[in-house]
């Protein structure tokens, strides 16, 4: 039950992380114009994102213009685009795979690979969060470093946009959700190994050379006599005795019916020796 709760919590965190990554990828609020020094006019705000550059006026007008050429962009912007898109794709794959592997779903029910599938989804969430964290941290460092350059005009300086905060929170949520999914998968695997009973060698009988209490082996030899075979031997003995008695009476022997007085218990019965542990 605990692993199921961890899986559900991790899945929700990963889903929120995917939504935050998608929002921060699409919106242009990565950089906003800094109103410092002589640039104190707040009626116009410039914003730059991964796909477009927008201008917001105090009158409520909002105009955006997409970048015309992808190859003409800076290499850092192209890399940020690629990493954010790949992060979103990994998050979507992680959601699909985690849905199949979680305990609260009926997909692959009863299969031993169900926990490993959930762990795979958690690993994809971790990868997606790490990929989203790279461009967010990279852009944040660049904006802060540019802002404190003394020889740069104030009109060219930017501040941190809202998408950087959203992207950072989304990356952390994705990584935390993926970690919870991986932990729940490990807990299920450990619980399955602990659940099985392990017996020593020779279970349920003691191993050869091992005593019950003293650690020494004690053996005893016993002869097992089959009652059926023993009855058959006694009947055959009696029949032979009667035959010999009849023969002796016919021939008028001096020793009649000696075989009738013979004790049948003296004849050994058929048996075999069984050696066991006492």
PDB file of C-alpha atoms in Angstrom:
ATOM      1  CA  UNK A   1       0.000   0.000   0.000  1.00  0.00           C
ATOM      2  CA  UNK A   2       2.865   2.380   0.801  1.00  0.00           C
ATOM      3  CA  UNK A   3       4.488   1.793  -2.588  1.00  0.00           C
ATOM      4  CA  UNK A   4       1.164   2.475  -4.323  1.00  0.00           C
ATOM      5  CA  UNK A   5       0.859   5.816  -2.496  1.00  0.00           C
ATOM      6  CA  UNK A   6       4.425   6.727  -3.446  1.00  0.00           C
ATOM      7  CA  UNK A   7       3.736   5.824  -7.065  1.00  0.00           C
ATOM      8  CA  UNK A   8       0.605   7.954  -7.172  1.00  0.00           C
ATOM      9  CA  UNK A   9       2.370  10.921  -5.549  1.00  0.00           C
ATOM     10  CA  UNK A  10       5.329  10.604  -7.904  1.00  0.00           C
ATOM     11  CA  UNK A  11       3.030  10.372 -10.911  1.00  0.00           C
ATOM     12  CA  UNK A  12       1.150  13.534  -9.898  1.00  0.00           C
ATOM     13  CA  UNK A  13       4.412  15.411  -9.397  1.00  0.00           C
ATOM     14  CA  UNK A  14       5.694  14.230 -12.763  1.00  0.00           C
ATOM     15  CA  UNK A  15       2.446  15.300 -14.434  1.00  0.00           C
ATOM     16  CA  UNK A  16       2.674  18.771 -12.890  1.00  0.00           C
ATOM     17  CA  UNK A  17       6.304  18.953 -13.951  1.00  0.00           C
ATOM     18  CA  UNK A  18       5.378  18.076 -17.526  1.00  0.00           C
ATOM     19  CA  UNK A  19       2.700  20.800 -17.605  1.00  0.00           C
ATOM     20  CA  UNK A  20       5.114  23.375 -16.193  1.00  0.00           C
ATOM     21  CA  UNK A  21       7.791  22.410 -18.720  1.00  0.00           C
ATOM     22  CA  UNK A  22       5.309  22.732 -21.567  1.00  0.00           C
ATOM     23  CA  UNK A  23       4.126  26.167 -20.379  1.00  0.00           C
ATOM     24  CA  UNK A  24       7.653  27.490 -19.945  1.00  0.00           C
ATOM     25  CA  UNK A  25       8.611  26.177 -23.392  1.00  0.00           C
ATOM     26  CA  UNK A  26       5.749  27.860 -25.232  1.00  0.00           C
ATOM     27  CA  UNK A  27       5.460  31.227 -23.459  1.00  0.00           C
ATOM     28  CA  UNK A  28       7.911  34.057 -24.225  1.00  0.00           C
ATOM     29  CA  UNK A  29       8.471  35.206 -20.645  1.00  0.00           C
ATOM     30  CA  UNK A  30      12.095  34.146 -20.387  1.00  0.00           C
ATOM     31  CA  UNK A  31      13.585  37.611 -20.416  1.00  0.00           C
ATOM     32  CA  UNK A  32      11.815  40.872 -19.589  1.00  0.00           C
ATOM     33  CA  UNK A  33      13.154  44.392 -20.089  1.00  0.00           C
ATOM     34  CA  UNK A  34      14.749  45.964 -17.009  1.00  0.00           C
ATOM     35  CA  UNK A  35      13.395  49.399 -16.034  1.00  0.00           C
ATOM     36  CA  UNK A  36      16.474  50.894 -14.424  1.00  0.00           C
ATOM     37  CA  UNK A  37      18.319  54.202 -14.688  1.00  0.00           C
ATOM     38  CA  UNK A  38      17.080  56.424 -17.458  1.00  0.00           C
ATOM     39  CA  UNK A  39      15.001  53.547 -18.850  1.00  0.00           C
ATOM     40  CA  UNK A  40      12.127  54.078 -16.413  1.00  0.00           C
ATOM     41  CA  UNK A  41       9.340  54.129 -18.959  1.00  0.00           C
ATOM     42  CA  UNK A  42       7.081  51.249 -17.942  1.00  0.00           C
ATOM     43  CA  UNK A  43       4.464  51.739 -20.614  1.00  0.00           C
ATOM     44  CA  UNK A  44       6.265  49.266 -22.884  1.00  0.00           C
ATOM     45  CA  UNK A  45       7.704  45.942 -21.817  1.00  0.00           C
ATOM     46  CA  UNK A  46       9.839  43.779 -24.068  1.00  0.00           C
ATOM     47  CA  UNK A  47       9.869  40.024 -23.593  1.00  0.00           C
ATOM     48  CA  UNK A  48      11.940  37.335 -25.233  1.00  0.00           C
ATOM     49  CA  UNK A  49      11.334  33.607 -25.301  1.00  0.00           C
ATOM     50  CA  UNK A  50      12.498  30.531 -27.132  1.00  0.00           C
ATOM     51  CA  UNK A  51      10.195  30.964 -30.124  1.00  0.00           C
ATOM     52  CA  UNK A  52       9.159  34.611 -30.285  1.00  0.00           C
ATOM     53  CA  UNK A  53       9.742  38.153 -29.080  1.00  0.00           C
ATOM     54  CA  UNK A  54       6.792  40.129 -27.724  1.00  0.00           C
ATOM     55  CA  UNK A  55       5.967  43.690 -26.754  1.00  0.00           C
ATOM     56  CA  UNK A  56       3.378  44.547 -24.138  1.00  0.00           C
ATOM     57  CA  UNK A  57       1.977  48.071 -23.923  1.00  0.00           C
ATOM     58  CA  UNK A  58       0.222  49.640 -20.977  1.00  0.00           C
ATOM     59  CA  UNK A  59      -2.854  50.146 -23.136  1.00  0.00           C
ATOM     60  CA  UNK A  60      -3.334  46.365 -23.203  1.00  0.00           C
ATOM     61  CA  UNK A  61      -1.929  45.722 -26.666  1.00  0.00           C
ATOM     62  CA  UNK A  62       0.163  42.581 -26.911  1.00  0.00           C
ATOM     63  CA  UNK A  63       2.180  41.997 -30.074  1.00  0.00           C
ATOM     64  CA  UNK A  64       4.459  39.064 -30.800  1.00  0.00           C
ATOM     65  CA  UNK A  65       6.811  38.233 -33.627  1.00  0.00           C
ATOM     66  CA  UNK A  66       8.333  34.804 -34.157  1.00  0.00           C
ATOM     67  CA  UNK A  67      11.933  34.355 -35.086  1.00  0.00           C
ATOM     68  CA  UNK A  68      12.169  34.206 -38.847  1.00  0.00           C
ATOM     69  CA  UNK A  69      15.226  31.980 -39.184  1.00  0.00           C
ATOM     70  CA  UNK A  70      16.185  29.170 -36.909  1.00  0.00           C
ATOM     71  CA  UNK A  71      19.745  28.884 -38.177  1.00  0.00           C
ATOM     72  CA  UNK A  72      20.359  32.604 -37.652  1.00  0.00           C
ATOM     73  CA  UNK A  73      19.716  32.288 -33.918  1.00  0.00           C
ATOM     74  CA  UNK A  74      22.420  31.983 -31.299  1.00  0.00           C
ATOM     75  CA  UNK A  75      23.656  28.516 -30.484  1.00  0.00           C
ATOM     76  CA  UNK A  76      22.525  28.777 -26.866  1.00  0.00           C
ATOM     77  CA  UNK A  77      18.961  29.544 -27.932  1.00  0.00           C
ATOM     78  CA  UNK A  78      18.922  26.621 -30.344  1.00  0.00           C
ATOM     79  CA  UNK A  79      20.249  24.281 -27.683  1.00  0.00           C
ATOM     80  CA  UNK A  80      17.627  25.552 -25.196  1.00  0.00           C
ATOM     81  CA  UNK A  81      14.889  24.843 -27.727  1.00  0.00           C
ATOM     82  CA  UNK A  82      16.100  21.325 -28.351  1.00  0.00           C
ATOM     83  CA  UNK A  83      16.507  20.474 -24.677  1.00  0.00           C
ATOM     84  CA  UNK A  84      13.070  21.773 -23.698  1.00  0.00           C
ATOM     85  CA  UNK A  85      11.364  19.917 -26.547  1.00  0.00           C
ATOM     86  CA  UNK A  86      13.154  16.681 -25.686  1.00  0.00           C
ATOM     87  CA  UNK A  87      12.210  17.171 -22.031  1.00  0.00           C
ATOM     88  CA  UNK A  88       8.535  17.492 -22.944  1.00  0.00           C
ATOM     89  CA  UNK A  89       8.720  14.371 -25.121  1.00  0.00           C
ATOM     90  CA  UNK A  90      10.366  12.372 -22.333  1.00  0.00           C
ATOM     91  CA  UNK A  91       7.745  13.586 -19.869  1.00  0.00           C
ATOM     92  CA  UNK A  92       4.929  12.395 -22.136  1.00  0.00           C
ATOM     93  CA  UNK A  93       6.591   8.990 -22.557  1.00  0.00           C
ATOM     94  CA  UNK A  94       7.130   8.785 -18.799  1.00  0.00           C
ATOM     95  CA  UNK A  95       3.430   9.460 -18.167  1.00  0.00           C
ATOM     96  CA  UNK A  96       2.374   6.708 -20.569  1.00  0.00           C
ATOM     97  CA  UNK A  97       4.840   4.137 -19.215  1.00  0.00           C
ATOM     98  CA  UNK A  98       4.137   5.009 -15.575  1.00  0.00           C
ATOM     99  CA  UNK A  99       0.404   4.626 -16.158  1.00  0.00           C
ATOM    100  CA  UNK A 100       0.999   1.089 -17.384  1.00  0.00           C
ATOM    101  CA  UNK A 101       3.326   0.162 -14.506  1.00  0.00           C
ATOM    102  CA  UNK A 102       1.530   1.655 -11.498  1.00  0.00           C
ATOM    103  CA  UNK A 103      -0.339  -0.613  -9.081  1.00  0.00           C
ATOM    104  CA  UNK A 104      -3.553   1.400  -9.301  1.00  0.00           C
ATOM    105  CA  UNK A 105      -3.999   0.416 -12.961  1.00  0.00           C
ATOM    106  CA  UNK A 106      -5.078  -2.920 -14.417  1.00  0.00           C
ATOM    107  CA  UNK A 107      -2.513  -2.941 -17.215  1.00  0.00           C
ATOM    108  CA  UNK A 108      -0.091  -5.872 -16.912  1.00  0.00           C
ATOM    109  CA  UNK A 109      -1.852  -6.967 -13.730  1.00  0.00           C
ATOM    110  CA  UNK A 110      -0.188  -9.984 -12.154  1.00  0.00           C
ATOM    111  CA  UNK A 111       3.000  -9.579 -14.172  1.00  0.00           C
ATOM    112  CA  UNK A 112       6.367  -9.452 -12.433  1.00  0.00           C
ATOM    113  CA  UNK A 113       7.580  -6.761 -14.862  1.00  0.00           C
ATOM    114  CA  UNK A 114       4.932  -4.262 -13.730  1.00  0.00           C
ATOM    115  CA  UNK A 115       7.210  -2.739 -11.084  1.00  0.00           C
ATOM    116  CA  UNK A 116      10.101  -2.466 -13.521  1.00  0.00           C
ATOM    117  CA  UNK A 117       7.858  -0.607 -15.970  1.00  0.00           C
ATOM    118  CA  UNK A 118       6.979   1.920 -13.266  1.00  0.00           C
ATOM    119  CA  UNK A 119      10.668   2.307 -12.486  1.00  0.00           C
ATOM    120  CA  UNK A 120      11.358   2.969 -16.165  1.00  0.00           C
ATOM    121  CA  UNK A 121       8.757   5.739 -16.140  1.00  0.00           C
ATOM    122  CA  UNK A 122      10.430   7.214 -13.070  1.00  0.00           C
ATOM    123  CA  UNK A 123      13.779   7.185 -14.834  1.00  0.00           C
ATOM    124  CA  UNK A 124      12.272   9.031 -17.783  1.00  0.00           C
ATOM    125  CA  UNK A 125      10.837  11.641 -15.408  1.00  0.00           C
ATOM    126  CA  UNK A 126      14.274  12.106 -13.891  1.00  0.00           C
ATOM    127  CA  UNK A 127      15.834  12.528 -17.327  1.00  0.00           C
ATOM    128  CA  UNK A 128      13.154  15.001 -18.427  1.00  0.00           C
ATOM    129  CA  UNK A 129      13.622  17.115 -15.309  1.00  0.00           C
ATOM    130  CA  UNK A 130      17.391  17.175 -15.757  1.00  0.00           C
ATOM    131  CA  UNK A 131      17.071  18.194 -19.417  1.00  0.00           C
ATOM    132  CA  UNK A 132      14.681  21.032 -18.513  1.00  0.00           C
ATOM    133  CA  UNK A 133      16.963  22.216 -15.725  1.00  0.00           C
ATOM    134  CA  UNK A 134      19.912  22.772 -18.073  1.00  0.00           C
ATOM    135  CA  UNK A 135      18.458  25.567 -20.307  1.00  0.00           C
ATOM    136  CA  UNK A 136      16.681  27.223 -17.362  1.00  0.00           C
ATOM    137  CA  UNK A 137      19.902  27.419 -15.355  1.00  0.00           C
ATOM    138  CA  UNK A 138      21.890  28.425 -18.420  1.00  0.00           C
ATOM    139  CA  UNK A 139      19.525  31.296 -19.297  1.00  0.00           C
ATOM    140  CA  UNK A 140      19.347  32.444 -15.677  1.00  0.00           C
ATOM    141  CA  UNK A 141      23.134  32.645 -15.463  1.00  0.00           C
ATOM    142  CA  UNK A 142      23.337  34.548 -18.741  1.00  0.00           C
ATOM    143  CA  UNK A 143      20.664  37.083 -17.737  1.00  0.00           C
ATOM    144  CA  UNK A 144      22.284  37.742 -14.351  1.00  0.00           C
ATOM    145  CA  UNK A 145      25.761  38.031 -15.834  1.00  0.00           C
ATOM    146  CA  UNK A 146      24.558  40.443 -18.532  1.00  0.00           C
ATOM    147  CA  UNK A 147      22.626  42.573 -16.060  1.00  0.00           C
ATOM    148  CA  UNK A 148      25.730  43.380 -14.016  1.00  0.00           C
ATOM    149  CA  UNK A 149      27.908  44.383 -16.976  1.00  0.00           C
ATOM    150  CA  UNK A 150      28.830  48.032 -16.495  1.00  0.00           C
ATOM    151  CA  UNK A 151      29.641  48.798 -20.130  1.00  0.00           C
ATOM    152  CA  UNK A 152      26.261  47.561 -21.426  1.00  0.00           C
ATOM    153  CA  UNK A 153      23.442  50.100 -21.962  1.00  0.00           C
ATOM    154  CA  UNK A 154      20.458  49.794 -19.646  1.00  0.00           C
ATOM    155  CA  UNK A 155      18.094  49.435 -22.582  1.00  0.00           C
ATOM    156  CA  UNK A 156      19.770  46.131 -23.492  1.00  0.00           C
ATOM    157  CA  UNK A 157      19.601  44.650 -20.028  1.00  0.00           C
ATOM    158  CA  UNK A 158      16.941  42.132 -19.098  1.00  0.00           C
ATOM    159  CA  UNK A 159      15.619  40.598 -15.920  1.00  0.00           C
ATOM    160  CA  UNK A 160      14.502  37.096 -15.086  1.00  0.00           C
ATOM    161  CA  UNK A 161      11.137  36.238 -16.618  1.00  0.00           C
ATOM    162  CA  UNK A 162       8.323  34.218 -15.148  1.00  0.00           C
ATOM    163  CA  UNK A 163       9.031  31.226 -17.363  1.00  0.00           C
ATOM    164  CA  UNK A 164      12.410  30.725 -15.704  1.00  0.00           C
ATOM    165  CA  UNK A 165      10.762  30.302 -12.313  1.00  0.00           C
ATOM    166  CA  UNK A 166       8.084  28.037 -13.747  1.00  0.00           C
ATOM    167  CA  UNK A 167      10.677  25.985 -15.605  1.00  0.00           C
ATOM    168  CA  UNK A 168      12.815  25.594 -12.489  1.00  0.00           C
ATOM    169  CA  UNK A 169       9.844  24.435 -10.403  1.00  0.00           C
ATOM    170  CA  UNK A 170       8.740  22.066 -13.176  1.00  0.00           C
ATOM    171  CA  UNK A 171      12.202  20.530 -13.458  1.00  0.00           C
ATOM    172  CA  UNK A 172      12.378  19.940  -9.711  1.00  0.00           C
ATOM    173  CA  UNK A 173       8.885  18.423  -9.641  1.00  0.00           C
ATOM    174  CA  UNK A 174       9.741  16.080 -12.511  1.00  0.00           C
ATOM    175  CA  UNK A 175      12.921  14.918 -10.837  1.00  0.00           C
ATOM    176  CA  UNK A 176      11.230  14.460  -7.474  1.00  0.00           C
ATOM    177  CA  UNK A 177       8.330  12.549  -9.021  1.00  0.00           C
ATOM    178  CA  UNK A 178      10.700  10.311 -10.928  1.00  0.00           C
ATOM    179  CA  UNK A 179      12.659   9.627  -7.759  1.00  0.00           C
ATOM    180  CA  UNK A 180       9.495   8.600  -5.905  1.00  0.00           C
ATOM    181  CA  UNK A 181       8.535   6.217  -8.697  1.00  0.00           C
ATOM    182  CA  UNK A 182      11.979   4.625  -8.639  1.00  0.00           C
ATOM    183  CA  UNK A 183      11.886   4.296  -4.838  1.00  0.00           C
ATOM    184  CA  UNK A 184       8.458   2.646  -4.925  1.00  0.00           C
ATOM    185  CA  UNK A 185       9.703   0.199  -7.555  1.00  0.00           C
ATOM    186  CA  UNK A 186      12.685  -0.711  -5.364  1.00  0.00           C
ATOM    187  CA  UNK A 187      10.397  -1.173  -2.338  1.00  0.00           C
ATOM    188  CA  UNK A 188       8.172  -3.567  -4.273  1.00  0.00           C
ATOM    189  CA  UNK A 189      11.175  -5.571  -5.435  1.00  0.00           C
ATOM    190  CA  UNK A 190      12.575  -5.836  -1.896  1.00  0.00           C
ATOM    191  CA  UNK A 191       9.174  -6.771  -0.501  1.00  0.00           C
ATOM    192  CA  UNK A 192       8.820  -9.559  -3.063  1.00  0.00           C
ATOM    193  CA  UNK A 193      12.192 -10.986  -2.103  1.00  0.00           C
ATOM    194  CA  UNK A 194      11.456 -10.827   1.617  1.00  0.00           C
ATOM    195  CA  UNK A 195       8.013 -12.368   1.184  1.00  0.00           C
ATOM    196  CA  UNK A 196       9.274 -15.777   0.067  1.00  0.00           C
ATOM    197  CA  UNK A 197      10.234 -18.320   2.731  1.00  0.00           C
ATOM    198  CA  UNK A 198      13.730 -19.682   2.536  1.00  0.00           C
ATOM    199  CA  UNK A 199      14.564 -23.030   4.141  1.00  0.00           C
ATOM    200  CA  UNK A 200      17.874 -24.582   4.858  1.00  0.00           C
ATOM    201  CA  UNK A 201      19.334 -27.512   3.072  1.00  0.00           C
ATOM    202  CA  UNK A 202      17.407 -30.737   3.420  1.00  0.00           C
ATOM    203  CA  UNK A 203      14.093 -29.061   4.358  1.00  0.00           C
ATOM    204  CA  UNK A 204      11.840 -30.511   5.813  1.00  0.00           C
ATOM    205  CA  UNK A 205      14.372 -33.197   6.841  1.00  0.00           C
ATOM    206  CA  UNK A 206      17.781 -32.475   8.355  1.00  0.00           C
ATOM    207  CA  UNK A 207      20.711 -32.453   6.023  1.00  0.00           C
ATOM    208  CA  UNK A 208      23.123 -35.395   6.114  1.00  0.00           C
ATOM    209  CA  UNK A 209      25.624 -35.028   8.922  1.00  0.00           C
ATOM    210  CA  UNK A 210      23.506 -32.520  10.894  1.00  0.00           C
ATOM    211  CA  UNK A 211      21.786 -33.494  14.127  1.00  0.00           C
ATOM    212  CA  UNK A 212      18.654 -31.875  15.490  1.00  0.00           C
ATOM    213  CA  UNK A 213      19.963 -30.672  18.834  1.00  0.00           C
ATOM    214  CA  UNK A 214      23.583 -31.742  19.296  1.00  0.00           C
ATOM    215  CA  UNK A 215      24.752 -31.297  15.711  1.00  0.00           C
ATOM    216  CA  UNK A 216      25.701 -35.022  15.448  1.00  0.00           C
ATOM    217  CA  UNK A 217      24.100 -37.530  13.147  1.00  0.00           C
ATOM    218  CA  UNK A 218      22.602 -40.632  14.764  1.00  0.00           C
ATOM    219  CA  UNK A 219      21.590 -43.591  12.661  1.00  0.00           C
ATOM    220  CA  UNK A 220      19.769 -46.784  13.604  1.00  0.00           C
ATOM    221  CA  UNK A 221      19.263 -49.940  11.636  1.00  0.00           C
ATOM    222  CA  UNK A 222      15.781 -51.381  11.622  1.00  0.00           C
ATOM    223  CA  UNK A 223      14.308 -54.302   9.734  1.00  0.00           C
ATOM    224  CA  UNK A 224      11.012 -53.708   8.102  1.00  0.00           C
ATOM    225  CA  UNK A 225       8.826 -56.813   7.727  1.00  0.00           C
ATOM    226  CA  UNK A 226       5.954 -56.706   5.365  1.00  0.00           C
ATOM    227  CA  UNK A 227       2.885 -58.311   7.056  1.00  0.00           C
ATOM    228  CA  UNK A 228       1.520 -59.583   3.762  1.00  0.00           C
ATOM    229  CA  UNK A 229       4.757 -61.308   2.841  1.00  0.00           C
ATOM    230  CA  UNK A 230       5.108 -62.656   6.348  1.00  0.00           C
ATOM    231  CA  UNK A 231       1.622 -64.208   6.241  1.00  0.00           C
ATOM    232  CA  UNK A 232       2.440 -65.768   2.893  1.00  0.00           C
ATOM    233  CA  UNK A 233       5.661 -67.284   4.271  1.00  0.00           C
ATOM    234  CA  UNK A 234       3.848 -68.698   7.324  1.00  0.00           C
ATOM    235  CA  UNK A 235       1.144 -70.251   5.113  1.00  0.00           C
ATOM    236  CA  UNK A 236       3.761 -71.824   2.875  1.00  0.00           C
ATOM    237  CA  UNK A 237       5.584 -73.167   5.921  1.00  0.00           C
ATOM    238  CA  UNK A 238       2.435 -74.719   7.296  1.00  0.00           C
ATOM    239  CA  UNK A 239       1.597 -76.293   3.935  1.00  0.00           C
ATOM    240  CA  UNK A 240       5.080 -77.786   3.717  1.00  0.00           C
ATOM    241  CA  UNK A 241       4.796 -79.098   7.272  1.00  0.00           C
ATOM    242  CA  UNK A 242       1.458 -80.783   6.556  1.00  0.00           C
ATOM    243  CA  UNK A 243       2.868 -82.322   3.387  1.00  0.00           C
ATOM    244  CA  UNK A 244       5.827 -83.749   5.235  1.00  0.00           C
ATOM    245  CA  UNK A 245       3.548 -85.032   8.016  1.00  0.00           C
ATOM    246  CA  UNK A 246       1.307 -86.769   5.492  1.00  0.00           C
ATOM    247  CA  UNK A 247       4.291 -88.360   3.795  1.00  0.00           C
ATOM    248  CA  UNK A 248       5.665 -89.577   7.098  1.00  0.00           C
ATOM    249  CA  UNK A 249       2.307 -91.120   8.086  1.00  0.00           C
ATOM    250  CA  UNK A 250       2.018 -92.952   4.775  1.00  0.00           C
ATOM    251  CA  UNK A 251       5.468 -94.421   4.984  1.00  0.00           C
ATOM    252  CA  UNK A 252       5.039 -95.259   8.715  1.00  0.00           C
ATOM    253  CA  UNK A 253       8.089 -93.319   9.694  1.00  0.00           C
ATOM    254  CA  UNK A 254       9.361 -93.538  13.273  1.00  0.00           C
ATOM    255  CA  UNK A 255       9.289 -89.769  13.595  1.00  0.00           C
ATOM    256  CA  UNK A 256       5.819 -88.666  12.510  1.00  0.00           C
ATOM    257  CA  UNK A 257       4.807 -85.098  12.192  1.00  0.00           C
ATOM    258  CA  UNK A 258       8.076 -83.628  13.380  1.00  0.00           C
ATOM    259  CA  UNK A 259       7.674 -80.806  10.989  1.00  0.00           C
ATOM    260  CA  UNK A 260       4.265 -79.945  12.555  1.00  0.00           C
ATOM    261  CA  UNK A 261       5.969 -79.087  15.841  1.00  0.00           C
ATOM    262  CA  UNK A 262       8.384 -76.800  14.117  1.00  0.00           C
ATOM    263  CA  UNK A 263       7.971 -73.212  15.234  1.00  0.00           C
ATOM    264  CA  UNK A 264       7.119 -71.117  12.214  1.00  0.00           C
ATOM    265  CA  UNK A 265       8.584 -68.063  13.871  1.00  0.00           C
ATOM    266  CA  UNK A 266      12.058 -69.540  13.448  1.00  0.00           C
ATOM    267  CA  UNK A 267      11.770 -69.176   9.712  1.00  0.00           C
ATOM    268  CA  UNK A 268      13.106 -65.748   8.774  1.00  0.00           C
ATOM    269  CA  UNK A 269      10.628 -63.549   6.982  1.00  0.00           C
ATOM    270  CA  UNK A 270      11.492 -61.636   3.887  1.00  0.00           C
ATOM    271  CA  UNK A 271      12.466 -58.069   4.705  1.00  0.00           C
ATOM    272  CA  UNK A 272      14.950 -55.355   3.976  1.00  0.00           C
ATOM    273  CA  UNK A 273      17.036 -53.055   6.082  1.00  0.00           C
ATOM    274  CA  UNK A 274      16.087 -49.402   6.273  1.00  0.00           C
ATOM    275  CA  UNK A 275      18.570 -46.955   7.699  1.00  0.00           C
ATOM    276  CA  UNK A 276      17.023 -43.659   8.817  1.00  0.00           C
ATOM    277  CA  UNK A 277      17.564 -40.756  11.131  1.00  0.00           C
ATOM    278  CA  UNK A 278      16.138 -40.830  14.614  1.00  0.00           C
TER     279      UNK A 278
END
